[in-house]
């Protein structure tokens, strides 16, 4: 079995090369989304260090996607996250939390399954979605809470 290196700790060469991962008896090629650690475009990365300032004290709603680089459904959520990011300029912030690197945040917000999307507004959770969801589901929560 070939073990995939953590993209944040891998050498620069490993970040650009396709690697192989085994899952049960199937072999997958890991594409550039996974090699980049699933952080699309200019999307924020939230950690224990910056979460309070960047999420809880934010002046706009914040969409936080809890994910992991090895999570296949998280990669399926990649294109949706990019669309949400593009549509949100000036309306909200969006970013990710790597569940492998931030177990304290996962425990604090009772993350049991990934991807999980939490939507914060003024330090309160206004929505929670589990799994790969439609962008309309996220926008519905944002619009509903903005109308109140």
GROMACS .gro file of N, CA and C in nm:
model
  444
    1UNK      N    1   0.084  -0.117   0.000
    1UNK     CA    2   0.000   0.000   0.000
    1UNK      C    3   0.089   0.124   0.000
    2UNK      N    4   0.053   0.221  -0.080
    2UNK     CA    5   0.128   0.346  -0.086
    2UNK      C    6   0.058   0.448   0.001
    3UNK      N    7   0.133   0.509   0.088
    3UNK     CA    8   0.075   0.609   0.178
    3UNK      C    9   0.096   0.748   0.117
    4UNK      N   10  -0.010   0.826   0.111
    4UNK     CA   11  -0.004   0.960   0.056
    4UNK      C   12   0.053   1.055   0.159
    5UNK      N   13   0.145   1.138   0.119
    5UNK     CA   14   0.203   1.237   0.209
    5UNK      C   15   0.104   1.350   0.231
    6UNK      N   16   0.109   1.407   0.348
    6UNK     CA   17   0.027   1.524   0.379
    6UNK      C   18   0.072   1.637   0.287
    7UNK      N   19  -0.020   1.697   0.207
    7UNK     CA   20   0.021   1.798   0.111
    7UNK      C   21   0.083   1.921   0.174
    8UNK      N   22   0.050   1.950   0.300
    8UNK     CA   23   0.108   2.065   0.367
    8UNK      C   24   0.252   2.037   0.410
    9UNK      N   25   0.287   1.912   0.427
    9UNK     CA   26   0.420   1.877   0.474
    9UNK      C   27   0.504   1.813   0.365
   10UNK      N   28   0.444   1.784   0.252
   10UNK     CA   29   0.516   1.719   0.143
   10UNK      C   30   0.609   1.818   0.077
   11UNK      N   31   0.709   1.763   0.010
   11UNK     CA   32   0.800   1.849  -0.064
   11UNK      C   33   0.727   1.912  -0.182
   12UNK      N   34   0.784   2.015  -0.236
   12UNK     CA   35   0.724   2.085  -0.350
   12UNK      C   36   0.701   1.989  -0.466
   13UNK      N   37   0.795   1.899  -0.488
   13UNK     CA   38   0.780   1.801  -0.595
   13UNK      C   39   0.657   1.715  -0.574
   14UNK      N   40   0.633   1.670  -0.453
   14UNK     CA   41   0.517   1.586  -0.424
   14UNK      C   42   0.386   1.660  -0.444
   15UNK      N   43   0.386   1.790  -0.423
   15UNK     CA   44   0.264   1.868  -0.440
   15UNK      C   45   0.218   1.870  -0.585
   16UNK      N   46   0.310   1.857  -0.678
   16UNK     CA   47   0.274   1.867  -0.819
   16UNK      C   48   0.261   1.731  -0.887
   17UNK      N   49   0.316   1.630  -0.829
   17UNK     CA   50   0.307   1.498  -0.889
   17UNK      C   51   0.176   1.431  -0.851
   18UNK      N   52   0.126   1.350  -0.942
   18UNK     CA   53   0.010   1.268  -0.906
   18UNK      C   54   0.059   1.154  -0.819
   19UNK      N   55  -0.015   1.126  -0.715
   19UNK     CA   56   0.020   1.016  -0.627
   19UNK      C   57  -0.092   0.913  -0.631
   20UNK      N   58  -0.062   0.799  -0.579
   20UNK     CA   59  -0.159   0.690  -0.581
   20UNK      C   60  -0.201   0.657  -0.439
   21UNK      N   61  -0.327   0.634  -0.423
   21UNK     CA   62  -0.380   0.596  -0.293
   21UNK      C   63  -0.467   0.472  -0.311
   22UNK      N   64  -0.462   0.384  -0.216
   22UNK     CA   65  -0.550   0.268  -0.221
   22UNK      C   66  -0.663   0.287  -0.122
   23UNK      N   67  -0.779   0.244  -0.163
   23UNK     CA   68  -0.898   0.252  -0.077
   23UNK      C   69  -0.973   0.122  -0.103
   24UNK      N   70  -0.981   0.039  -0.004
   24UNK     CA   71  -1.029  -0.099  -0.017
   24UNK      C   72  -0.947  -0.164  -0.128
   25UNK      N   73  -1.009  -0.216  -0.231
   25UNK     CA   74  -0.932  -0.282  -0.336
   25UNK      C   75  -0.916  -0.194  -0.461
   26UNK      N   76  -0.964  -0.070  -0.455
   26UNK     CA   77  -0.954   0.018  -0.570
   26UNK      C   78  -0.836   0.111  -0.556
   27UNK      N   79  -0.781   0.153  -0.667
   27UNK     CA   80  -0.672   0.248  -0.668
   27UNK      C   81  -0.722   0.376  -0.732
   28UNK      N   82  -0.694   0.491  -0.667
   28UNK     CA   83  -0.736   0.620  -0.717
   28UNK      C   84  -0.615   0.703  -0.752
   29UNK      N   85  -0.624   0.780  -0.857
   29UNK     CA   86  -0.525   0.883  -0.881
   29UNK      C   87  -0.572   1.008  -0.809
   30UNK      N   88  -0.482   1.073  -0.743
   30UNK     CA   89  -0.516   1.192  -0.668
   30UNK      C   90  -0.488   1.312  -0.758
   31UNK      N   91  -0.589   1.391  -0.782
   31UNK     CA   92  -0.573   1.502  -0.876
   31UNK      C   93  -0.517   1.625  -0.806
   32UNK      N   94  -0.503   1.733  -0.882
   32UNK     CA   95  -0.442   1.854  -0.827
   32UNK      C   96  -0.526   1.917  -0.717
   33UNK      N   97  -0.658   1.890  -0.711
   33UNK     CA   98  -0.740   1.942  -0.602
   33UNK      C   99  -0.690   1.884  -0.470
   34UNK      N  100  -0.665   1.753  -0.471
   34UNK     CA  101  -0.621   1.689  -0.347
   34UNK      C  102  -0.477   1.725  -0.316
   35UNK      N  103  -0.394   1.734  -0.420
   35UNK     CA  104  -0.254   1.770  -0.397
   35UNK      C  105  -0.242   1.908  -0.336
   36UNK      N  106  -0.336   1.996  -0.368
   36UNK     CA  107  -0.332   2.131  -0.311
   36UNK      C  108  -0.394   2.134  -0.172
   37UNK      N  109  -0.445   2.022  -0.125
   37UNK     CA  110  -0.504   2.017   0.008
   37UNK      C  111  -0.646   2.070   0.010
   38UNK      N  112  -0.712   2.079  -0.107
   38UNK     CA  113  -0.851   2.124  -0.118
   38UNK      C  114  -0.870   2.262  -0.056
   39UNK      N  115  -0.794   2.357  -0.104
   39UNK     CA  116  -0.815   2.496  -0.065
   39UNK      C  117  -0.829   2.574  -0.195
   40UNK      N  118  -0.953   2.591  -0.242
   40UNK     CA  119  -0.972   2.658  -0.370
   40UNK      C  120  -0.938   2.806  -0.367
   41UNK      N  121  -0.886   2.854  -0.478
   41UNK     CA  122  -0.862   2.996  -0.503
   41UNK      C  123  -0.803   3.066  -0.382
   42UNK      N  124  -0.866   3.172  -0.340
   42UNK     CA  125  -0.817   3.251  -0.227
   42UNK      C  126  -0.895   3.219  -0.099
   43UNK      N  127  -0.950   3.102  -0.091
   43UNK     CA  128  -1.031   3.064   0.024
   43UNK      C  129  -0.944   3.063   0.150
   44UNK      N  130  -1.001   3.112   0.258
   44UNK     CA  131  -0.930   3.118   0.386
   44UNK      C  132  -0.912   2.979   0.445
   45UNK      N  133  -0.808   2.964   0.523
   45UNK     CA  134  -0.787   2.844   0.602
   45UNK      C  135  -0.797   2.887   0.748
   46UNK      N  136  -0.893   2.828   0.819
   46UNK     CA  137  -0.914   2.863   0.959
   46UNK      C  138  -0.846   2.761   1.050
   47UNK      N  139  -0.783   2.813   1.154
   47UNK     CA  140  -0.712   2.729   1.251
   47UNK      C  141  -0.755   2.772   1.391
   48UNK      N  142  -0.710   2.699   1.489
   48UNK     CA  143  -0.736   2.735   1.629
   48UNK      C  144  -0.684   2.876   1.656
   49UNK      N  145  -0.576   2.913   1.592
   49UNK     CA  146  -0.513   3.042   1.614
   49UNK      C  147  -0.595   3.159   1.560
   50UNK      N  148  -0.653   3.146   1.440
   50UNK     CA  149  -0.723   3.259   1.378
   50UNK      C  150  -0.876   3.249   1.380
   51UNK      N  151  -0.931   3.140   1.432
   51UNK     CA  152  -1.075   3.116   1.425
   51UNK      C  153  -1.156   3.225   1.497
   52UNK      N  154  -1.115   3.260   1.614
   52UNK     CA  155  -1.190   3.360   1.691
   52UNK      C  156  -1.194   3.493   1.618
   53UNK      N  157  -1.081   3.538   1.571
   53UNK     CA  158  -1.073   3.669   1.503
   53UNK      C  159  -1.140   3.666   1.366
   54UNK      N  160  -1.110   3.563   1.287
   54UNK     CA  161  -1.156   3.559   1.147
   54UNK      C  162  -1.299   3.507   1.129
   55UNK      N  163  -1.348   3.429   1.222
   55UNK     CA  164  -1.483   3.373   1.210
   55UNK      C  165  -1.578   3.435   1.311
   56UNK      N  166  -1.547   3.421   1.438
   56UNK     CA  167  -1.640   3.463   1.542
   56UNK      C  168  -1.657   3.615   1.550
   57UNK      N  169  -1.553   3.689   1.518
   57UNK     CA  170  -1.559   3.836   1.524
   57UNK      C  171  -1.576   3.900   1.387
   58UNK      N  172  -1.606   3.821   1.286
   58UNK     CA  173  -1.618   3.874   1.149
   58UNK      C  174  -1.737   3.967   1.137
   59UNK      N  175  -1.723   4.067   1.050
   59UNK     CA  176  -1.830   4.164   1.027
   59UNK      C  177  -1.936   4.113   0.930
   60UNK      N  178  -1.907   4.005   0.860
   60UNK     CA  179  -2.000   3.943   0.766
   60UNK      C  180  -2.022   3.797   0.806
   61UNK      N  181  -2.127   3.732   0.755
   61UNK     CA  182  -2.141   3.588   0.779
   61UNK      C  183  -2.018   3.512   0.726
   62UNK      N  184  -1.989   3.399   0.790
   62UNK     CA  185  -1.873   3.318   0.751
   62UNK      C  186  -1.919   3.174   0.729
   63UNK      N  187  -1.887   3.122   0.612
   63UNK     CA  188  -1.914   2.982   0.578
   63UNK      C  189  -1.786   2.905   0.605
   64UNK      N  190  -1.794   2.806   0.693
   64UNK     CA  191  -1.677   2.727   0.731
   64UNK      C  192  -1.701   2.582   0.691
   65UNK      N  193  -1.614   2.530   0.606
   65UNK     CA  194  -1.625   2.391   0.559
   65UNK      C  195  -1.520   2.308   0.632
   66UNK      N  196  -1.565   2.214   0.713
   66UNK     CA  197  -1.475   2.120   0.779
   66UNK      C  198  -1.448   2.007   0.681
   67UNK      N  199  -1.320   1.982   0.650
   67UNK     CA  200  -1.284   1.885   0.547
   67UNK      C  201  -1.152   1.818   0.582
   68UNK      N  202  -1.115   1.720   0.501
   68UNK     CA  203  -0.984   1.655   0.511
   68UNK      C  204  -0.934   1.624   0.371
   69UNK      N  205  -0.804   1.624   0.354
   69UNK     CA  206  -0.746   1.602   0.221
   69UNK      C  207  -0.775   1.461   0.167
   70UNK      N  208  -0.798   1.365   0.256
   70UNK     CA  209  -0.822   1.227   0.214
   70UNK      C  210  -0.970   1.198   0.188
   71UNK      N  211  -1.057   1.294   0.215
   71UNK     CA  212  -1.202   1.275   0.210
   71UNK      C  213  -1.255   1.292   0.068
   72UNK      N  214  -1.299   1.186   0.008
   72UNK     CA  215  -1.350   1.188  -0.130
   72UNK      C  216  -1.472   1.280  -0.146
   73UNK      N  217  -1.574   1.274  -0.058
   73UNK     CA  218  -1.687   1.367  -0.070
   73UNK      C  219  -1.644   1.513  -0.058
   74UNK      N  220  -1.539   1.540   0.020
   74UNK     CA  221  -1.490   1.678   0.031
   74UNK      C  222  -1.442   1.728  -0.104
   75UNK      N  223  -1.380   1.641  -0.180
   75UNK     CA  224  -1.332   1.679  -0.313
   75UNK      C  225  -1.448   1.698  -0.410
   76UNK      N  226  -1.555   1.623  -0.390
   76UNK     CA  227  -1.675   1.643  -0.472
   76UNK      C  228  -1.739   1.779  -0.443
   77UNK      N  229  -1.717   1.830  -0.325
   77UNK     CA  230  -1.770   1.959  -0.282
   77UNK      C  231  -1.685   2.076  -0.336
   78UNK      N  232  -1.569   2.045  -0.391
   78UNK     CA  233  -1.472   2.145  -0.438
   78UNK      C  234  -1.533   2.247  -0.533
   79UNK      N  235  -1.600   2.201  -0.640
   79UNK     CA  236  -1.656   2.293  -0.739
   79UNK      C  237  -1.766   2.379  -0.681
   80UNK      N  238  -1.846   2.323  -0.593
   80UNK     CA  239  -1.952   2.399  -0.527
   80UNK      C  240  -1.890   2.509  -0.441
   81UNK      N  241  -1.785   2.475  -0.367
   81UNK     CA  242  -1.719   2.573  -0.282
   81UNK      C  243  -1.661   2.688  -0.364
   82UNK      N  244  -1.606   2.657  -0.480
   82UNK     CA  245  -1.552   2.762  -0.568
   82UNK      C  246  -1.664   2.855  -0.614
   83UNK      N  247  -1.777   2.800  -0.654
   83UNK     CA  248  -1.891   2.883  -0.698
   83UNK      C  249  -1.941   2.971  -0.584
   84UNK      N  250  -1.950   2.914  -0.466
   84UNK     CA  251  -1.995   2.991  -0.350
   84UNK      C  252  -1.897   3.105  -0.323
   85UNK      N  253  -1.768   3.074  -0.331
   85UNK     CA  254  -1.665   3.174  -0.308
   85UNK      C  255  -1.677   3.289  -0.409
   86UNK      N  256  -1.695   3.257  -0.537
   86UNK     CA  257  -1.705   3.359  -0.642
   86UNK      C  258  -1.827   3.448  -0.623
   87UNK      N  259  -1.938   3.391  -0.581
   87UNK     CA  260  -2.062   3.468  -0.566
   87UNK      C  261  -2.065   3.551  -0.438
   88UNK      N  262  -1.973   3.524  -0.348
   88UNK     CA  263  -1.981   3.586  -0.216
   88UNK      C  264  -1.899   3.710  -0.193
   89UNK      N  265  -1.833   3.761  -0.294
   89UNK     CA  266  -1.746   3.877  -0.274
   89UNK      C  267  -1.821   3.991  -0.208
   90UNK      N  268  -1.777   4.026  -0.088
   90UNK     CA  269  -1.837   4.138  -0.016
   90UNK      C  270  -1.963   4.105   0.061
   91UNK      N  271  -2.016   3.983   0.045
   91UNK     CA  272  -2.140   3.944   0.113
   91UNK      C  273  -2.114   3.853   0.233
   92UNK      N  274  -2.010   3.772   0.223
   92UNK     CA  275  -1.974   3.679   0.328
   92UNK      C  276  -1.833   3.631   0.303
   93UNK      N  277  -1.777   3.563   0.402
   93UNK     CA  278  -1.646   3.500   0.389
   93UNK      C  279  -1.666   3.350   0.382
   94UNK      N  280  -1.570   3.283   0.323
   94UNK     CA  281  -1.575   3.137   0.316
   94UNK      C  282  -1.434   3.082   0.339
   95UNK      N  283  -1.427   2.971   0.410
   95UNK     CA  284  -1.298   2.910   0.435
   95UNK      C  285  -1.313   2.767   0.482
   96UNK      N  286  -1.200   2.704   0.504
   96UNK     CA  287  -1.200   2.563   0.543
   96UNK      C  288  -1.124   2.543   0.674
   97UNK      N  289  -1.160   2.434   0.740
   97UNK     CA  290  -1.086   2.384   0.856
   97UNK      C  291  -1.045   2.242   0.821
   98UNK      N  292  -0.916   2.213   0.828
   98UNK     CA  293  -0.867   2.077   0.805
   98UNK      C  294  -0.885   1.999   0.935
   99UNK      N  295  -0.971   1.898   0.929
   99UNK     CA  296  -1.005   1.823   1.051
   99UNK      C  297  -0.887   1.746   1.108
  100UNK      N  298  -0.792   1.710   1.024
  100UNK     CA  299  -0.673   1.638   1.074
  100UNK      C  300  -0.581   1.733   1.151
  101UNK      N  301  -0.575   1.858   1.107
  101UNK     CA  302  -0.485   1.954   1.170
  101UNK      C  303  -0.548   2.030   1.287
  102UNK      N  304  -0.681   2.029   1.295
  102UNK     CA  305  -0.751   2.109   1.395
  102UNK      C  306  -0.852   2.027   1.476
  103UNK      N  307  -0.806   1.925   1.549
  103UNK     CA  308  -0.901   1.842   1.625
  103UNK      C  309  -0.975   1.918   1.734
  104UNK      N  310  -0.914   2.025   1.788
  104UNK     CA  311  -0.980   2.102   1.894
  104UNK      C  312  -1.105   2.171   1.839
  105UNK      N  313  -1.096   2.228   1.719
  105UNK     CA  314  -1.213   2.293   1.658
  105UNK      C  315  -1.322   2.191   1.627
  106UNK      N  316  -1.279   2.073   1.581
  106UNK     CA  317  -1.376   1.967   1.552
  106UNK      C  318  -1.451   1.925   1.678
  107UNK      N  319  -1.379   1.913   1.786
  107UNK     CA  320  -1.442   1.875   1.912
  107UNK      C  321  -1.534   1.986   1.962
  108UNK      N  322  -1.488   2.110   1.954
  108UNK     CA  323  -1.567   2.224   2.003
  108UNK      C  324  -1.701   2.234   1.930
  109UNK      N  325  -1.700   2.206   1.798
  109UNK     CA  326  -1.823   2.219   1.720
  109UNK      C  327  -1.887   2.084   1.687
  110UNK      N  328  -1.844   1.980   1.758
  110UNK     CA  329  -1.903   1.846   1.748
  110UNK      C  330  -1.910   1.796   1.604
  111UNK      N  331  -1.800   1.810   1.533
  111UNK     CA  332  -1.794   1.762   1.395
  111UNK      C  333  -1.775   1.611   1.397
  112UNK      N  334  -1.873   1.539   1.345
  112UNK     CA  335  -1.871   1.393   1.346
  112UNK      C  336  -1.856   1.335   1.206
  113UNK      N  337  -1.884   1.418   1.106
  113UNK     CA  338  -1.885   1.371   0.968
  113UNK      C  339  -1.834   1.484   0.880
  114UNK      N  340  -1.764   1.448   0.772
  114UNK     CA  341  -1.715   1.551   0.681
  114UNK      C  342  -1.755   1.516   0.538
  115UNK      N  343  -1.776   1.616   0.455
  115UNK     CA  344  -1.769   1.757   0.489
  115UNK      C  345  -1.889   1.802   0.573
  116UNK      N  346  -1.862   1.891   0.665
  116UNK     CA  347  -1.967   1.959   0.740
  116UNK      C  348  -1.947   2.108   0.719
  117UNK      N  349  -2.055   2.177   0.690
  117UNK     CA  350  -2.051   2.321   0.668
  117UNK      C  351  -2.126   2.389   0.781
  118UNK      N  352  -2.056   2.479   0.850
  118UNK     CA  353  -2.119   2.562   0.953
  118UNK      C  354  -2.122   2.705   0.900
  119UNK      N  355  -2.232   2.773   0.923
  119UNK     CA  356  -2.246   2.912   0.882
  119UNK      C  357  -2.260   2.996   1.009
  120UNK      N  358  -2.168   3.089   1.026
  120UNK     CA  359  -2.164   3.175   1.145
  120UNK      C  360  -2.206   3.317   1.109
  121UNK      N  361  -2.274   3.381   1.203
  121UNK     CA  362  -2.306   3.523   1.191
  121UNK      C  363  -2.302   3.581   1.331
  122UNK      N  364  -2.217   3.681   1.352
  122UNK     CA  365  -2.201   3.744   1.484
  122UNK      C  366  -2.172   3.639   1.591
  123UNK      N  367  -2.082   3.550   1.563
  123UNK     CA  368  -2.032   3.444   1.653
  123UNK      C  369  -2.133   3.332   1.681
  124UNK      N  370  -2.251   3.338   1.621
  124UNK     CA  371  -2.353   3.234   1.639
  124UNK      C  372  -2.358   3.144   1.515
  125UNK      N  373  -2.384   3.017   1.536
  125UNK     CA  374  -2.406   2.926   1.424
  125UNK      C  375  -2.549   2.945   1.377
  126UNK      N  376  -2.565   2.988   1.251
  126UNK     CA  377  -2.699   3.010   1.197
  126UNK      C  378  -2.742   2.896   1.104
  127UNK      N  379  -2.648   2.807   1.073
  127UNK     CA  380  -2.681   2.694   0.988
  127UNK      C  381  -2.575   2.587   0.993
  128UNK      N  382  -2.618   2.463   0.976
  128UNK     CA  383  -2.527   2.350   0.971
  128UNK      C  384  -2.576   2.254   0.864
  129UNK      N  385  -2.485   2.217   0.775
  129UNK     CA  386  -2.517   2.123   0.668
  129UNK      C  387  -2.411   2.013   0.668
  130UNK      N  388  -2.456   1.890   0.657
  130UNK     CA  389  -2.363   1.776   0.660
  130UNK      C  390  -2.363   1.709   0.525
  131UNK      N  391  -2.244   1.680   0.476
  131UNK     CA  392  -2.229   1.614   0.348
  131UNK      C  393  -2.213   1.714   0.234
  132UNK      N  394  -2.211   1.660   0.113
  132UNK     CA  395  -2.202   1.745  -0.005
  132UNK      C  396  -2.341   1.801  -0.030
  133UNK      N  397  -2.353   1.932  -0.024
  133UNK     CA  398  -2.483   1.997  -0.038
  133UNK      C  399  -2.482   2.088  -0.160
  134UNK      N  400  -2.600   2.128  -0.201
  134UNK     CA  401  -2.613   2.221  -0.313
  134UNK      C  402  -2.583   2.361  -0.263
  135UNK      N  403  -2.527   2.442  -0.351
  135UNK     CA  404  -2.499   2.579  -0.310
  135UNK      C  405  -2.627   2.653  -0.274
  136UNK      N  406  -2.740   2.616  -0.337
  136UNK     CA  407  -2.868   2.678  -0.303
  136UNK      C  408  -2.905   2.657  -0.157
  137UNK      N  409  -2.868   2.542  -0.100
  137UNK     CA  410  -2.897   2.516   0.041
  137UNK      C  411  -2.823   2.616   0.130
  138UNK      N  412  -2.700   2.646   0.095
  138UNK     CA  413  -2.621   2.742   0.173
  138UNK      C  414  -2.678   2.883   0.155
  139UNK      N  415  -2.708   2.919   0.030
  139UNK     CA  416  -2.764   3.052   0.004
  139UNK      C  417  -2.900   3.070   0.073
  140UNK      N  418  -2.978   2.964   0.080
  140UNK     CA  419  -3.109   2.971   0.148
  140UNK      C  420  -3.091   3.009   0.295
  141UNK      N  421  -2.995   2.948   0.362
  141UNK     CA  422  -2.969   2.979   0.502
  141UNK      C  423  -2.923   3.124   0.516
  142UNK      N  424  -2.832   3.166   0.429
  142UNK     CA  425  -2.782   3.304   0.435
  142UNK      C  426  -2.893   3.406   0.413
  143UNK      N  427  -2.976   3.381   0.313
  143UNK     CA  428  -3.086   3.474   0.281
  143UNK      C  429  -3.190   3.477   0.390
  144UNK      N  430  -3.224   3.359   0.443
  144UNK     CA  431  -3.325   3.350   0.547
  144UNK      C  432  -3.281   3.426   0.672
  145UNK      N  433  -3.156   3.410   0.711
  145UNK     CA  434  -3.106   3.476   0.831
  145UNK      C  435  -3.081   3.624   0.809
  146UNK      N  436  -3.054   3.666   0.684
  146UNK     CA  437  -3.034   3.809   0.656
  146UNK      C  438  -3.166   3.885   0.654
  147UNK      N  439  -3.277   3.814   0.630
  147UNK     CA  440  -3.407   3.882   0.624
  147UNK      C  441  -3.463   3.911   0.764
  148UNK      N  442  -3.404   3.852   0.867
  148UNK     CA  443  -3.453   3.874   1.004
  148UNK      C  444  -3.378   3.986   1.071
   0.00000   0.00000   0.00000
